Coordinates of C-alpha atoms in Angstrom, one line a residue:
Chain A
X233 CA -29.8 54.5 -53.5
X234 CA -26.3 55.8 -52.7
X235 CA -26.4 55.4 -48.9
X236 CA -24.4 53.0 -46.8
X237 CA -25.3 49.4 -47.4
X238 CA -24.6 46.3 -45.2
X239 CA -24.9 42.7 -46.0
X240 CA -26.4 40.5 -44.7
X241 CA -29.2 42.2 -42.9
X242 CA -29.7 39.2 -40.6
X243 CA -27.4 36.4 -39.6
X244 CA -28.2 33.5 -37.3
X245 CA -25.3 31.2 -36.4
X246 CA -24.4 28.6 -33.8
X247 CA -22.0 29.3 -31.1
X248 CA -18.4 28.7 -32.1
X249 CA -19.0 29.5 -35.8
X250 CA -17.3 32.3 -37.7
X251 CA -19.3 35.1 -39.3
X252 CA -18.3 37.9 -41.7
X253 CA -20.2 41.1 -42.4
X254 CA -19.8 43.5 -45.2
X255 CA -20.2 47.3 -45.4
X256 CA -20.2 49.4 -48.5
X257 CA -19.9 53.1 -47.6
X258 CA -21.0 56.1 -49.6
X259 CA -18.7 56.1 -52.5
X260 CA -16.7 59.3 -51.8
X261 CA -16.4 58.8 -48.1
X262 CA -12.9 58.0 -46.8
X263 CA -13.8 57.2 -43.2
X264 CA -15.6 54.1 -42.1
X265 CA -16.7 53.1 -38.6
X266 CA -18.1 49.9 -37.1
X267 CA -20.4 50.0 -34.0
X268 CA -22.2 47.4 -32.0
X269 CA -25.7 48.1 -30.6
X270 CA -27.5 46.0 -28.1
X271 CA -31.2 46.3 -27.1
X272 CA -31.8 49.4 -25.0
X273 CA -28.3 50.9 -25.6
X274 CA -26.8 53.3 -28.0
X275 CA -24.2 52.3 -30.5
X276 CA -20.8 51.4 -29.0
X277 CA -17.7 52.2 -31.1
X278 CA -15.7 49.2 -32.3
X279 CA -13.2 50.5 -34.8
X280 CA -12.5 53.1 -37.4
X281 CA -10.7 53.3 -40.8
X282 CA -9.4 56.3 -42.7
X283 CA -9.0 55.0 -46.2
X284 CA -7.5 51.5 -45.8
X285 CA -5.7 52.2 -42.5
X286 CA -7.3 51.0 -39.3
X287 CA -6.6 53.9 -36.9
X288 CA -8.5 53.1 -33.8
X289 CA -9.8 50.0 -32.1
X290 CA -12.0 49.9 -29.0
X291 CA -11.0 47.7 -26.1
X292 CA -14.4 46.1 -26.7
X293 CA -12.9 44.6 -29.8
X294 CA -11.5 41.3 -28.5
X295 CA -9.0 39.1 -30.4
X296 CA -11.9 37.3 -32.0
X297 CA -12.9 40.4 -33.9
X298 CA -11.1 41.6 -36.9
X299 CA -11.9 44.3 -39.4
X300 CA -10.4 45.1 -42.8
X301 CA -10.8 47.7 -45.5
X302 CA -8.3 46.4 -48.0
X303 CA -8.8 49.0 -50.8
X304 CA -10.2 51.8 -48.9
X305 CA -13.7 51.1 -50.1
X306 CA -15.8 48.3 -48.6
X307 CA -15.0 46.9 -45.2
X308 CA -15.5 43.5 -43.6
X309 CA -16.0 42.7 -39.9
X310 CA -15.2 39.1 -39.0
X311 CA -16.1 37.5 -35.6
X312 CA -14.4 34.2 -35.0
X313 CA -15.7 31.5 -32.5
X314 CA -18.9 33.4 -31.9
X315 CA -20.4 33.5 -28.4
X316 CA -23.9 34.2 -27.3
X317 CA -22.8 37.6 -26.0
X318 CA -21.9 38.6 -29.5
X319 CA -25.6 38.7 -30.4
X320 CA -26.3 42.4 -31.3
X321 CA -26.9 44.8 -34.2
X322 CA -23.6 45.6 -36.0
X323 CA -23.7 49.1 -37.5
X324 CA -21.5 50.6 -40.1
X325 CA -21.1 54.3 -40.8
X326 CA -19.1 56.3 -43.3
X327 CA -18.1 60.0 -43.5
X328 CA -16.0 62.4 -45.4
X329 CA -13.0 63.5 -43.4
X330 CA -13.3 67.0 -42.0
X331 CA -11.2 67.2 -38.9
X332 CA -13.4 65.9 -36.1
X333 CA -16.6 67.4 -37.3
X334 CA -17.5 65.0 -40.0
X335 CA -21.0 63.6 -40.0
X336 CA -21.4 59.9 -40.0
X337 CA -24.0 58.3 -42.1
X338 CA -25.2 54.9 -41.0
X339 CA -26.2 51.8 -42.8
X340 CA -29.3 49.7 -41.8
X341 CA -27.2 47.3 -39.7
X342 CA -26.6 43.5 -39.6
X343 CA -28.5 41.7 -36.8
X344 CA -26.5 38.8 -35.5
X345 CA -28.1 36.1 -33.4
X346 CA -25.8 33.5 -31.9
X347 CA -27.7 30.3 -30.7
Chain B
X155 CA -13.0 60.2 -20.5
X156 CA -15.9 61.1 -22.8
X157 CA -19.4 60.3 -21.7
X158 CA -23.0 61.2 -22.7
X159 CA -26.1 61.0 -20.5
X160 CA -29.7 61.0 -21.7
X161 CA -31.5 61.2 -18.3
X162 CA -34.9 60.3 -19.7
X163 CA -35.6 56.8 -21.1
X164 CA -38.9 58.1 -22.5
X165 CA -40.6 61.4 -23.2
X166 CA -44.3 61.7 -23.8
X167 CA -45.8 64.8 -25.5
X168 CA -49.0 65.6 -27.2
X169 CA -49.1 66.5 -30.8
X170 CA -48.7 70.2 -31.4
X171 CA -46.9 70.8 -28.1
X172 CA -43.2 71.6 -27.9
X173 CA -40.8 68.8 -27.1
X174 CA -37.4 68.6 -25.4
X175 CA -35.1 65.7 -25.3
X176 CA -32.3 66.2 -22.8
X177 CA -28.6 65.4 -23.2
X178 CA -25.6 66.2 -21.1
X179 CA -22.0 65.4 -21.8
X180 CA -18.5 65.2 -20.4
X181 CA -15.4 65.6 -22.5
X182 CA -11.8 66.7 -21.9
X183 CA -11.5 69.1 -24.8
X184 CA -13.9 71.0 -27.0
X185 CA -16.9 68.9 -27.9
X186 CA -18.5 68.0 -31.2
X187 CA -22.1 67.1 -30.5
X188 CA -24.6 65.2 -32.6
X189 CA -28.2 64.1 -32.6
X190 CA -29.4 61.1 -34.5
X191 CA -32.9 59.5 -34.8
X192 CA -33.7 55.9 -35.2
X193 CA -37.0 54.7 -36.6
X194 CA -38.0 51.0 -36.3
X195 CA -36.1 48.7 -38.6
X196 CA -34.2 51.6 -40.0
X197 CA -30.7 52.9 -39.5
X198 CA -29.7 55.9 -37.5
X199 CA -30.4 59.2 -39.3
X200 CA -28.4 62.4 -38.7
X201 CA -30.5 65.3 -37.4
X202 CA -28.0 68.0 -36.5
X203 CA -24.6 68.8 -35.1
X204 CA -22.8 71.5 -33.1
X205 CA -19.2 72.2 -34.0
X206 CA -18.6 75.8 -33.0
X207 CA -20.2 79.2 -33.2
X208 CA -23.9 79.9 -32.7
X209 CA -25.2 78.0 -29.7
X210 CA -28.5 77.3 -31.4
X211 CA -28.2 74.7 -34.1
X212 CA -31.0 74.0 -36.6
X213 CA -31.4 70.6 -38.3
X214 CA -33.7 68.4 -40.2
X215 CA -37.4 68.0 -39.8
X216 CA -37.8 71.2 -37.8
X217 CA -35.5 70.1 -35.0
X218 CA -33.0 72.4 -33.2
X219 CA -30.6 72.0 -30.3
X220 CA -29.1 74.4 -27.9
X221 CA -25.5 74.1 -26.8
X222 CA -24.9 75.2 -23.3
X223 CA -21.2 75.1 -22.3
X224 CA -21.6 76.0 -18.7
X225 CA -24.2 73.3 -18.2
X226 CA -22.5 70.9 -20.5
X227 CA -25.8 70.2 -22.2
X228 CA -27.1 69.9 -25.7
X229 CA -30.9 69.5 -25.5
X230 CA -32.9 68.7 -28.6
X231 CA -36.0 70.7 -29.2
X232 CA -38.9 71.2 -31.6
X233 CA -41.6 73.9 -31.2
X234 CA -44.5 71.7 -32.4
X235 CA -44.4 67.9 -32.2
X236 CA -45.8 65.6 -34.8
X237 CA -47.0 62.0 -34.3
X238 CA -44.4 61.0 -37.0
X239 CA -41.6 62.3 -34.7
X240 CA -42.2 59.3 -32.5
X241 CA -38.8 57.4 -32.5
X242 CA -35.7 56.7 -30.6
X243 CA -33.3 59.7 -30.3
X244 CA -29.6 59.4 -29.6
X245 CA -27.2 62.2 -28.5
X246 CA -23.5 61.7 -29.3
X247 CA -20.3 63.4 -28.5
X248 CA -16.8 63.4 -29.9
X249 CA -13.7 65.3 -28.7
X250 CA -10.5 64.9 -30.5
X251 CA -8.5 64.2 -27.3
X252 CA -10.3 60.9 -27.6
X253 CA -9.4 60.4 -31.2
X254 CA -12.3 60.0 -33.7
X255 CA -14.3 57.8 -31.4
X256 CA -17.9 58.9 -31.0
X257 CA -19.7 58.2 -27.8
X258 CA -23.5 57.7 -28.0
X259 CA -26.0 58.0 -25.2
X260 CA -28.4 55.2 -24.3
X261 CA -31.2 56.9 -26.2
X262 CA -34.5 58.5 -25.4
X263 CA -37.8 57.1 -26.8
X264 CA -40.1 59.9 -27.8
X265 CA -43.9 59.2 -28.0
X266 CA -46.1 61.8 -29.5
X267 CA -49.7 61.3 -28.9
X268 CA -52.4 62.5 -31.3

């Protein structure tokens, strides 16, 4: 399967702990996006990379959130000092740059539960 | 600011009947519009997109969508619904004045009854 993969698929943590999620994009894709989805809502944009450069960050992305894509391939999203409000599905998507018309392909997501 | 509205939380249709899932948008510049479908326990799957040109866009699984600039709408349609079309559908918009951020609607749940 050459689609977008995310690890882990599920994460349960206690409030105040740090968590890190990984996303492996489709191999030739140079853009990578992170979204957060809560129940009953559509995905909310968090951040986006083109190659290794983080080009946009949402105001939703507080100082506790950080994302990296060190070699322009896989990406990690870290949440420090988790809060119960961080409980959500975290989605990763990748695309091949094509102006603004590129199609994003999504991974299965990581479901985070903060107790 | 960009925004997307999906006015119906749920759409019910009988198998074999045509279906429409509505979407309206607001952007500053020229819109790029997308439809995605989400099945239970699976990631979002791309259905179709409008970039420019023909207002009627055809996509996967027999779906199509019509771009209407004057009504700022991009409704998803299918001539004959299948039970297997039952899923959650998301409309999304991007305009480059907002960078590469894509804004998704809240989703519409489609139930197709046999």
